[in-house]
C-alpha cells in the first residue's frame, strides 16, 4: 500500500463499504481502515452449530420501504427470506407462571431477512474491492487537516503509522466519533455536540440466536414468536432459513443483559435454555447451539463508559452531521446521518452513497470550511 491514496474511509460497516464500492467503481483508489478483525460493523452473522448456520446477532430485517437494501441484495445476488409471522404466539408473564398461547393480534408489516445473514452484504462488497483495500485491525485515532489533504494516525497490528489521503470519509456512528477520534483543527462545537447527542441505533441492545434439529414449533402450530416479561430473551422470532434449517433469534430482556454483565456468557446461555424449556415444554428439543451479542459493551459501537442513549426510533439527523468539512476533504457516512430511515441498514446505504457522491463532487469543496 503506498503512503498516499486518494480516498480513505474509516469503518468497514455497511455505509463505509458502500462508499468504498461506489468510489472504486468510479475509478478512485480507496483504502478502508477497520478496527475490528471482521467487516460488517453492526451487521454480524457468525456461523453457528454443526451446520454452520449464519444467524444475525446484529441487524436482521428490512421492510417494504427499504428499497436500497432490496436493490443492494439484488445487485449482490443475495436472496431475501420473508419473515415467518405467527398465527399463534406465546406469552411468558413470569418464569414461575405458566406460558399462555395467544393469537397474534394483527398483521405486522411484511419484513425480510437476508440469506446468509445481513453481514453477507458487507462481506461481498469487501471481496469485490482490490486486495489490501480493506485493512482489518486498523484503528484511526487522530485526523489532521493538511494542505489539500488529510492525514490520519492509524494503529494496526504492527504499531502506529500515519497515512495521507486526498479525502477522508468517516463511516463511524457520530456518537462514537465524538468520543474516540481526535480532530486537528477541532471540529466546530455545533458538530461535536450534535455527534454526542446522536444515539447509535440499537447500541443499547443485545441479541440471542439458537439452532435446533428441526422447527418443532411450526409443527406444533405455536410458531416461533414468544413475548416475555421474564427474560432472559424478551422477544423470540422464527429464524428458519430458506432451506429449512431451524433457528430462533431474539432480543435480550434487561434481565438477560444483566445476567451477561454480572455472571457471564455461560450463565446467560444456561438461562436461555431454561427459558426455552419453560416456553416450549420440557419435552421440546433443546437448542443444539446458542450465541449472544451485547452491543452496549462493544467498544466499536458504544463509547466505553458512556450510556448508549436508547431511543425507540432514530431521529432525523440535523444537517450539521452531514456537511462536508475542511474544504470538502472531510466527509461523513454512517446510518445515523441518513435522511431516510436513519439508523437502519437502508440509511447506511443512503449515507455511504451520499458520502461517495460528495467525495466525487468538486462543488462540495470550499462550501463548508
Ligand atoms: C442488535 C441490532 C439490531 C439491528 N437490527 C436492525 C434491523 O433489523 N434492521 C435494520 O435496518 N437495522 C438494524 N440495525 C441497525 C444496522 O445494523 C445499522 O444501521 C447498520 O449496520 C449501520 O452501518 P454503519 O456502517 O452506518 O455503522 P456500523 O455498522 O456501526 O459500522 C461502523 C464501523 O466502523 C468501525 N470503527 C469504529 N471506530 C473506528 C475507528 N476509530 N477506526 C476504524 N474503524 C472504526 C466499527 O468497527 C464498524 O465496523 C440493528 C443494529 C443492532 C446493533
Tab-separated table of C-alpha atoms and ligand atoms in Angstrom:
chain	number	residue	atom	x	y	z
A	1	UNK	CA	0.000	0.000	0.000
A	2	UNK	CA	1.542	3.379	-0.966
A	3	UNK	CA	1.678	6.024	1.801
A	4	UNK	CA	-0.686	8.246	-0.170
A	5	UNK	CA	-4.008	7.190	-1.619
A	6	UNK	CA	-6.897	9.245	-2.908
A	7	UNK	CA	-9.812	8.428	-0.601
A	8	UNK	CA	-9.622	6.949	2.877
A	9	UNK	CA	-12.635	5.538	4.702
A	10	UNK	CA	-12.830	4.936	8.450
A	11	UNK	CA	-15.016	1.900	9.213
A	12	UNK	CA	-15.904	-1.204	7.184
A	13	UNK	CA	-19.540	-1.291	8.225
A	14	UNK	CA	-22.209	-1.212	5.523
A	15	UNK	CA	-22.014	2.567	4.992
A	16	UNK	CA	-18.217	2.593	4.665
A	17	UNK	CA	-18.150	-0.350	2.266
A	18	UNK	CA	-20.945	1.089	0.106
A	19	UNK	CA	-18.961	4.341	-0.139
A	20	UNK	CA	-15.759	2.424	-0.954
A	21	UNK	CA	-17.517	0.348	-3.610
A	22	UNK	CA	-19.139	3.311	-5.376
A	23	UNK	CA	-15.821	5.199	-5.380
A	24	UNK	CA	-13.879	2.165	-6.632
A	25	UNK	CA	-16.471	1.659	-9.399
A	26	UNK	CA	-15.826	5.275	-10.450
A	27	UNK	CA	-12.097	4.661	-10.740
A	28	UNK	CA	-10.929	6.088	-7.411
A	29	UNK	CA	-8.315	4.447	-5.256
A	30	UNK	CA	-9.728	3.640	-1.824
A	31	UNK	CA	-8.433	2.333	1.472
A	32	UNK	CA	-10.780	1.318	4.307
A	33	UNK	CA	-9.485	1.095	7.889
A	34	UNK	CA	-11.497	-1.144	10.194
A	35	UNK	CA	-10.658	-1.556	13.892
A	36	UNK	CA	-12.317	-4.992	14.211
A	37	UNK	CA	-10.993	-8.254	12.780
A	38	UNK	CA	-14.055	-8.506	10.519
A	39	UNK	CA	-16.123	-6.354	8.175
A	40	UNK	CA	-19.813	-5.567	8.685
A	41	UNK	CA	-19.926	-3.493	11.883
A	42	UNK	CA	-23.439	-3.777	13.303
A	43	UNK	CA	-24.231	-6.464	10.732
A	44	UNK	CA	-22.722	-9.605	12.253
A	45	UNK	CA	-23.838	-13.092	11.197
A	46	UNK	CA	-21.405	-15.608	12.694
A	47	UNK	CA	-21.659	-19.309	11.771
A	48	UNK	CA	-23.410	-21.309	14.474
A	49	UNK	CA	-23.815	-25.022	15.191
A	50	UNK	CA	-22.609	-28.128	13.389
A	51	UNK	CA	-24.109	-26.983	10.069
A	52	UNK	CA	-22.531	-23.516	10.307
A	53	UNK	CA	-25.787	-21.611	10.077
A	54	UNK	CA	-25.180	-17.865	9.605
A	55	UNK	CA	-27.532	-16.067	12.013
A	56	UNK	CA	-27.892	-12.357	12.737
A	57	UNK	CA	-26.599	-11.143	16.090
A	58	UNK	CA	-26.903	-7.554	14.809
A	59	UNK	CA	-29.242	-6.193	12.115
A	60	UNK	CA	-31.632	-8.748	10.613
A	61	UNK	CA	-34.695	-7.245	8.923
A	62	UNK	CA	-35.694	-4.830	6.205
A	63	UNK	CA	-39.173	-3.693	5.268
A	64	UNK	CA	-41.089	-2.732	2.111
A	65	UNK	CA	-39.953	0.904	2.164
A	66	UNK	CA	-36.274	-0.108	2.492
A	67	UNK	CA	-35.716	-0.276	-1.248
A	68	UNK	CA	-31.965	0.392	-1.046
A	69	UNK	CA	-31.490	-2.869	0.880
A	70	UNK	CA	-33.633	-4.732	-1.645
A	71	UNK	CA	-31.646	-3.242	-4.548
A	72	UNK	CA	-28.261	-3.941	-2.969
A	73	UNK	CA	-29.247	-7.527	-2.137
A	74	UNK	CA	-30.303	-7.996	-5.753
A	75	UNK	CA	-27.095	-6.380	-7.048
A	76	UNK	CA	-25.049	-8.779	-4.894
A	77	UNK	CA	-27.211	-11.832	-5.663
A	78	UNK	CA	-28.242	-12.308	-2.018
A	79	UNK	CA	-31.628	-13.998	-1.523
A	80	UNK	CA	-34.338	-12.466	0.677
A	81	UNK	CA	-36.353	-14.601	3.138
A	82	UNK	CA	-39.863	-13.416	4.092
A	83	UNK	CA	-40.157	-13.287	7.873
A	84	UNK	CA	-42.410	-16.099	9.104
A	85	UNK	CA	-45.011	-14.444	11.334
A	86	UNK	CA	-47.112	-16.375	13.806
A	87	UNK	CA	-50.805	-17.039	13.820
A	88	UNK	CA	-50.378	-18.147	17.434
A	89	UNK	CA	-47.696	-16.727	19.700
A	90	UNK	CA	-46.603	-17.451	23.270
A	91	UNK	CA	-46.637	-15.065	26.219
A	92	UNK	CA	-44.387	-15.691	29.224
A	93	UNK	CA	-45.536	-13.389	32.059
A	94	UNK	CA	-43.037	-14.650	34.668
A	95	UNK	CA	-40.572	-17.545	34.882
A	96	UNK	CA	-42.674	-19.249	37.592
A	97	UNK	CA	-46.045	-18.770	35.855
A	98	UNK	CA	-47.486	-20.881	33.041
A	99	UNK	CA	-46.891	-19.744	29.476
A	100	UNK	CA	-50.006	-18.643	27.593
A	101	UNK	CA	-50.897	-19.037	23.931
A	102	UNK	CA	-52.470	-16.072	22.209
A	103	UNK	CA	-53.491	-15.222	18.649
A	104	UNK	CA	-51.010	-12.759	17.185
A	105	UNK	CA	-53.110	-9.586	17.311
A	106	UNK	CA	-52.623	-8.026	13.912
A	107	UNK	CA	-50.749	-8.485	10.710
A	108	UNK	CA	-47.311	-6.925	11.137
A	109	UNK	CA	-45.820	-5.081	8.152
A	110	UNK	CA	-44.046	-7.653	5.993
A	111	UNK	CA	-40.329	-7.914	6.591
A	112	UNK	CA	-37.459	-9.917	5.137
A	113	UNK	CA	-34.132	-11.311	6.271
A	114	UNK	CA	-31.170	-11.986	4.024
A	115	UNK	CA	-29.909	-15.409	3.132
A	116	UNK	CA	-26.582	-15.958	4.923
A	117	UNK	CA	-27.367	-13.015	7.229
A	118	UNK	CA	-27.073	-9.270	6.718
A	119	UNK	CA	-23.268	-9.396	7.082
A	120	UNK	CA	-23.208	-11.057	3.659
A	121	UNK	CA	-23.672	-7.601	2.093
A	122	UNK	CA	-20.510	-6.215	3.718
A	123	UNK	CA	-18.548	-9.392	3.026
A	124	UNK	CA	-19.413	-9.352	-0.659
A	125	UNK	CA	-18.756	-5.622	-1.062
A	126	UNK	CA	-15.395	-6.054	0.641
A	127	UNK	CA	-14.480	-9.071	-1.522
A	128	UNK	CA	-15.065	-7.008	-4.677
A	129	UNK	CA	-12.538	-4.340	-3.640
A	130	UNK	CA	-8.875	-4.697	-4.688
A	131	UNK	CA	-6.596	-6.789	-2.449
A	132	UNK	CA	-5.373	-4.757	0.509
A	133	UNK	CA	-8.056	-2.071	0.165
A	134	UNK	CA	-9.690	-3.154	3.442
A	135	UNK	CA	-7.272	-3.086	6.373
A	136	UNK	CA	-8.706	-5.018	9.326
A	137	UNK	CA	-7.459	-4.386	12.897
A	138	UNK	CA	-6.554	-0.812	11.916
A	139	UNK	CA	-7.977	1.866	14.171
A	140	UNK	CA	-8.000	5.578	13.385
A	141	UNK	CA	-7.288	7.685	16.444
A	142	UNK	CA	-6.390	11.119	15.050
A	143	UNK	CA	-7.387	13.044	11.919
A	144	UNK	CA	-5.465	16.149	10.880
A	145	UNK	CA	-6.058	18.698	8.142
A	146	UNK	CA	-3.025	19.382	5.954
A	147	UNK	CA	-2.582	21.354	2.709
A	148	UNK	CA	-5.268	19.982	0.329
A	149	UNK	CA	-5.220	16.623	2.118
A	150	UNK	CA	-5.997	14.792	5.347
A	151	UNK	CA	-3.518	12.915	7.500
A	152	UNK	CA	-4.704	10.073	9.700
A	153	UNK	CA	-2.990	8.341	12.614
A	154	UNK	CA	-3.566	4.586	12.303
A	155	UNK	CA	-2.886	1.944	14.936
A	156	UNK	CA	-2.559	-1.502	13.368
A	157	UNK	CA	-1.125	-4.913	14.300
A	158	UNK	CA	2.398	-3.703	13.505
A	159	UNK	CA	2.087	-0.499	15.537
A	160	UNK	CA	1.201	3.129	14.855
A	161	UNK	CA	1.673	4.777	11.459
A	162	UNK	CA	0.301	7.734	9.549
A	163	UNK	CA	-1.269	7.969	6.109
A	164	UNK	CA	-2.193	10.916	3.899
A	165	UNK	CA	-5.317	10.820	1.741
A	166	UNK	CA	-6.893	13.387	-0.553
A	167	UNK	CA	-10.269	12.970	1.149
A	168	UNK	CA	-11.498	11.105	4.193
A	169	UNK	CA	-14.948	9.621	4.812
A	170	UNK	CA	-15.685	8.869	8.466
A	171	UNK	CA	-18.203	5.992	8.362
A	172	UNK	CA	-18.461	5.570	12.135
A	173	UNK	CA	-21.541	6.271	14.321
A	174	UNK	CA	-21.424	10.019	15.188
A	175	UNK	CA	-21.519	9.476	18.952
A	176	UNK	CA	-18.514	7.134	18.718
A	177	UNK	CA	-16.671	9.656	16.514
A	178	UNK	CA	-17.113	12.428	19.105
A	179	UNK	CA	-15.856	10.234	21.945
A	180	UNK	CA	-12.995	8.350	20.285
A	181	UNK	CA	-11.428	10.263	17.354
A	182	UNK	CA	-9.393	13.486	17.733
A	183	UNK	CA	-9.597	16.143	15.015
A	184	UNK	CA	-6.955	18.805	14.368
A	185	UNK	CA	-8.122	21.543	13.989
A	186	UNK	CA	-11.007	20.742	16.351
A	187	UNK	CA	-14.437	20.374	14.765
A	188	UNK	CA	-16.952	23.184	15.407
A	189	UNK	CA	-18.784	22.818	18.720
A	190	UNK	CA	-22.147	22.633	16.908
A	191	UNK	CA	-20.974	19.470	15.118
A	192	UNK	CA	-19.344	17.822	18.141
A	193	UNK	CA	-22.444	18.466	20.265
A	194	UNK	CA	-24.724	17.039	17.554
A	195	UNK	CA	-22.481	13.964	17.260
A	196	UNK	CA	-22.502	13.385	21.027
A	197	UNK	CA	-26.293	13.728	21.140
A	198	UNK	CA	-26.967	11.311	18.272
A	199	UNK	CA	-27.927	7.899	19.668
A	200	UNK	CA	-26.372	4.955	17.849
A	201	UNK	CA	-29.345	2.876	16.745
A	202	UNK	CA	-29.665	-0.371	18.724
A	203	UNK	CA	-26.445	0.218	20.650
A	204	UNK	CA	-28.367	-0.403	23.877
A	205	UNK	CA	-29.404	-3.899	22.841
A	206	UNK	CA	-28.205	-7.479	22.810
A	207	UNK	CA	-29.391	-10.485	20.827
A	208	UNK	CA	-29.557	-14.263	21.151
A	209	UNK	CA	-29.756	-16.937	18.457
A	210	UNK	CA	-30.327	-20.656	18.894
A	211	UNK	CA	-30.240	-23.558	16.419
A	212	UNK	CA	-32.386	-26.718	16.618
A	213	UNK	CA	-32.557	-30.085	14.851
A	214	UNK	CA	-35.919	-29.080	13.402
A	215	UNK	CA	-38.504	-26.292	13.601
A	216	UNK	CA	-40.678	-28.244	16.069
A	217	UNK	CA	-42.629	-25.063	16.949
A	218	UNK	CA	-44.014	-24.831	13.414
A	219	UNK	CA	-45.147	-28.478	13.574
A	220	UNK	CA	-46.911	-27.834	16.902
A	221	UNK	CA	-48.766	-24.830	15.480
A	222	UNK	CA	-47.276	-22.462	18.049
A	223	UNK	CA	-44.919	-20.666	15.686
A	224	UNK	CA	-41.664	-19.099	16.778
A	225	UNK	CA	-42.827	-15.850	18.339
A	226	UNK	CA	-42.521	-15.530	22.111
A	227	UNK	CA	-43.143	-12.344	24.063
A	228	UNK	CA	-41.620	-12.489	27.537
A	229	UNK	CA	-41.731	-10.196	30.539
A	230	UNK	CA	-39.444	-12.609	32.369
A	231	UNK	CA	-36.421	-12.889	30.096
A	232	UNK	CA	-33.610	-13.533	29.526
A	233	UNK	CA	-34.918	-13.032	25.961
A	234	UNK	CA	-37.759	-10.505	25.574
A	235	UNK	CA	-38.888	-11.441	22.055
A	236	UNK	CA	-38.146	-14.643	20.176
A	237	UNK	CA	-38.685	-14.766	16.403
A	238	UNK	CA	-38.653	-17.619	13.937
A	239	UNK	CA	-35.323	-17.557	12.061
A	240	UNK	CA	-35.650	-20.696	9.911
A	241	UNK	CA	-33.521	-20.440	6.761
A	242	UNK	CA	-34.787	-20.674	3.181
A	243	UNK	CA	-33.556	-24.302	3.001
A	244	UNK	CA	-35.406	-25.202	6.222
A	245	UNK	CA	-32.586	-25.235	8.804
A	246	UNK	CA	-34.168	-24.441	12.157
A	247	UNK	CA	-33.340	-21.451	14.355
A	248	UNK	CA	-34.839	-18.831	16.641
A	249	UNK	CA	-33.483	-15.313	17.134
A	250	UNK	CA	-34.395	-12.790	19.800
A	251	UNK	CA	-33.624	-9.584	21.643
A	252	UNK	CA	-32.276	-9.772	25.168
A	253	UNK	CA	-34.522	-8.597	28.001
A	254	UNK	CA	-32.849	-6.294	30.583
A	255	UNK	CA	-32.602	-9.386	32.829
A	256	UNK	CA	-30.589	-11.120	30.091
A	257	UNK	CA	-28.234	-8.161	29.724
A	258	UNK	CA	-27.847	-8.149	33.495
A	259	UNK	CA	-27.036	-11.873	33.624
A	260	UNK	CA	-24.443	-11.328	30.898
A	261	UNK	CA	-22.862	-8.394	32.745
A	262	UNK	CA	-22.869	-9.999	36.215
A	263	UNK	CA	-22.445	-13.736	35.563
A	264	UNK	CA	-21.075	-14.067	32.032
A	265	UNK	CA	-21.998	-15.790	28.794
A	266	UNK	CA	-22.218	-19.386	30.113
A	267	UNK	CA	-24.789	-18.309	32.744
A	268	UNK	CA	-26.807	-16.426	30.123
A	269	UNK	CA	-26.829	-19.444	27.801
A	270	UNK	CA	-27.999	-21.687	30.666
A	271	UNK	CA	-30.787	-19.198	31.439
A	272	UNK	CA	-31.790	-19.187	27.746
A	273	UNK	CA	-32.027	-22.994	27.759
A	274	UNK	CA	-34.249	-22.813	30.863
A	275	UNK	CA	-36.456	-20.164	29.225
A	276	UNK	CA	-36.880	-22.210	26.045
A	277	UNK	CA	-37.819	-25.301	28.088
A	278	UNK	CA	-40.329	-23.213	30.065
A	279	UNK	CA	-41.876	-21.749	26.901
A	280	UNK	CA	-41.966	-24.788	24.617
A	281	UNK	CA	-42.145	-27.535	27.277
A	282	UNK	CA	-39.555	-29.828	28.836
A	283	UNK	CA	-40.147	-32.383	26.070
A	284	UNK	CA	-39.309	-29.902	23.295
A	285	UNK	CA	-35.910	-30.420	21.626
A	286	UNK	CA	-33.185	-28.415	23.338
A	287	UNK	CA	-31.138	-25.994	21.239
A	288	UNK	CA	-28.100	-27.519	19.533
A	289	UNK	CA	-26.144	-24.253	19.852
A	290	UNK	CA	-26.634	-20.749	21.279
A	291	UNK	CA	-24.813	-17.473	20.618
A	292	UNK	CA	-25.363	-13.998	22.062
A	293	UNK	CA	-24.228	-10.435	21.447
A	294	UNK	CA	-24.066	-7.311	23.597
A	295	UNK	CA	-23.712	-4.069	21.607
A	296	UNK	CA	-23.928	-1.972	24.768
A	297	UNK	CA	-20.422	-3.074	25.820
A	298	UNK	CA	-18.979	-3.298	22.302
A	299	UNK	CA	-16.262	-0.621	22.088
A	300	UNK	CA	-16.584	-0.401	18.282
A	301	UNK	CA	-20.265	0.634	18.686
A	302	UNK	CA	-20.731	2.261	22.107
A	303	UNK	CA	-18.091	4.637	23.529
A	304	UNK	CA	-16.558	2.870	26.567
A	305	UNK	CA	-18.157	4.002	29.813
A	306	UNK	CA	-20.863	6.016	28.031
A	307	UNK	CA	-24.606	5.498	28.091
A	308	UNK	CA	-25.769	4.255	24.647
A	309	UNK	CA	-28.779	6.672	24.681
A	310	UNK	CA	-31.614	4.277	23.912
A	311	UNK	CA	-34.321	5.564	21.520
A	312	UNK	CA	-37.454	3.934	20.095
A	313	UNK	CA	-36.791	5.169	16.565
A	314	UNK	CA	-33.724	7.007	15.332
A	315	UNK	CA	-34.347	10.734	14.805
A	316	UNK	CA	-33.728	12.527	11.512
A	317	UNK	CA	-30.203	13.955	11.710
A	318	UNK	CA	-29.569	17.705	11.944
A	319	UNK	CA	-27.913	18.956	8.701
A	320	UNK	CA	-24.691	19.749	10.575
A	321	UNK	CA	-23.979	15.992	10.771
A	322	UNK	CA	-23.700	15.577	7.008
A	323	UNK	CA	-21.992	18.789	5.850
A	324	UNK	CA	-18.557	18.337	4.288
A	325	UNK	CA	-15.743	19.957	6.322
A	326	UNK	CA	-12.221	21.140	5.654
A	327	UNK	CA	-12.988	22.422	2.132
A	328	UNK	CA	-14.693	19.168	1.204
A	329	UNK	CA	-11.797	16.934	2.302
A	330	UNK	CA	-13.582	15.563	5.390
A	331	UNK	CA	-16.917	13.755	4.865
A	332	UNK	CA	-19.378	11.732	6.956
A	333	UNK	CA	-21.233	8.468	6.409
A	334	UNK	CA	-22.888	6.057	8.973
A	335	UNK	CA	-26.559	5.108	9.067
A	336	UNK	CA	-27.313	7.793	11.673
A	337	UNK	CA	-26.550	10.527	9.102
A	338	UNK	CA	-29.164	9.334	6.568
A	339	UNK	CA	-32.223	11.459	5.855
A	340	UNK	CA	-34.488	8.465	5.053
A	341	UNK	CA	-34.540	5.572	7.531
A	342	UNK	CA	-31.685	6.930	9.687
A	343	UNK	CA	-30.098	4.241	11.851
A	344	UNK	CA	-31.265	1.380	9.645
A	345	UNK	CA	-29.464	-0.695	7.001
A	346	UNK	CA	-31.257	1.326	4.344
A	347	UNK	CA	-29.935	4.505	5.963
A	348	UNK	CA	-26.389	3.076	5.993
A	349	UNK	CA	-26.594	2.529	2.228
A	350	UNK	CA	-28.015	6.032	1.667
A	351	UNK	CA	-25.250	7.575	3.798
A	352	UNK	CA	-22.498	5.624	2.034
A	353	UNK	CA	-23.798	6.624	-1.388
A	354	UNK	CA	-24.157	10.270	-0.354
A	355	UNK	CA	-20.612	10.401	1.052
A	356	UNK	CA	-19.229	8.814	-2.146
A	357	UNK	CA	-21.033	11.414	-4.252
A	358	UNK	CA	-19.738	14.229	-2.049
A	359	UNK	CA	-16.197	12.850	-2.356
A	360	UNK	CA	-16.507	12.914	-6.148
A	361	UNK	CA	-18.302	16.256	-6.270
A	362	UNK	CA	-15.872	19.121	-6.735
A	363	UNK	CA	-18.624	21.599	-5.895
A	364	UNK	CA	-18.686	20.442	-2.287
A	365	UNK	CA	-15.177	21.864	-1.913
A	366	UNK	CA	-14.873	25.295	-0.333
A	367	UNK	CA	-18.540	25.479	0.628
A	368	UNK	CA	-18.091	24.397	4.215
A	369	UNK	CA	-14.666	25.195	5.636
B	1	LIG	C1	-28.756	-5.561	17.613
B	1	LIG	C2	-29.024	-4.729	16.385
B	1	LIG	C3	-30.134	-4.975	15.620
B	1	LIG	C4	-30.402	-4.214	14.496
B	1	LIG	N1	-31.484	-4.528	13.730
B	1	LIG	C5	-31.693	-3.880	12.571
B	1	LIG	C6	-32.693	-4.337	11.670
B	1	LIG	O1	-33.369	-5.353	11.917
B	1	LIG	N2	-32.876	-3.619	10.520
B	1	LIG	C7	-32.115	-2.527	10.208
B	1	LIG	O2	-32.337	-1.936	9.144
B	1	LIG	N3	-31.110	-2.112	11.029
B	1	LIG	C8	-30.872	-2.765	12.185
B	1	LIG	N4	-29.825	-2.402	12.983
B	1	LIG	C9	-29.012	-1.222	12.584
B	1	LIG	C10	-27.967	-1.580	11.491
B	1	LIG	O3	-27.152	-2.595	11.974
B	1	LIG	C11	-27.152	-0.329	11.157
B	1	LIG	O4	-27.990	0.650	10.586
B	1	LIG	C12	-26.022	-0.537	10.164
B	1	LIG	O5	-25.404	-1.772	10.255
B	1	LIG	C13	-25.037	0.610	10.385
B	1	LIG	O6	-23.970	0.562	9.448
B	1	LIG	P1	-22.868	1.691	9.538
B	1	LIG	O7	-21.835	1.407	8.518
B	1	LIG	O8	-23.516	3.025	9.495
B	1	LIG	O9	-22.231	1.594	11.018
B	1	LIG	P2	-21.510	0.374	11.747
B	1	LIG	O10	-22.083	-0.905	11.299
B	1	LIG	O11	-21.537	0.689	13.200
B	1	LIG	O12	-20.015	0.435	11.188
B	1	LIG	C14	-19.038	1.293	11.709
B	1	LIG	C15	-17.699	0.572	11.587
B	1	LIG	O13	-16.664	1.459	11.995
B	1	LIG	C16	-15.709	0.713	12.750
B	1	LIG	N5	-14.977	1.699	13.562
B	1	LIG	C17	-15.462	2.436	14.581
B	1	LIG	N6	-14.489	3.293	15.035
B	1	LIG	C18	-13.389	3.087	14.266
B	1	LIG	C19	-12.093	3.661	14.231
B	1	LIG	N7	-11.738	4.652	15.085
B	1	LIG	N8	-11.195	3.205	13.321
B	1	LIG	C20	-11.542	2.206	12.454
B	1	LIG	N9	-12.778	1.601	12.442
B	1	LIG	C21	-13.695	2.063	13.335
B	1	LIG	C22	-16.554	-0.267	13.534
B	1	LIG	O14	-15.801	-1.368	13.983
B	1	LIG	C23	-17.601	-0.653	12.493
B	1	LIG	O15	-17.200	-1.775	11.734
B	1	LIG	C24	-29.523	-3.154	14.116
B	1	LIG	C25	-28.382	-2.911	14.876
B	1	LIG	C26	-28.117	-3.694	16.006
B	1	LIG	C27	-26.869	-3.420	16.805
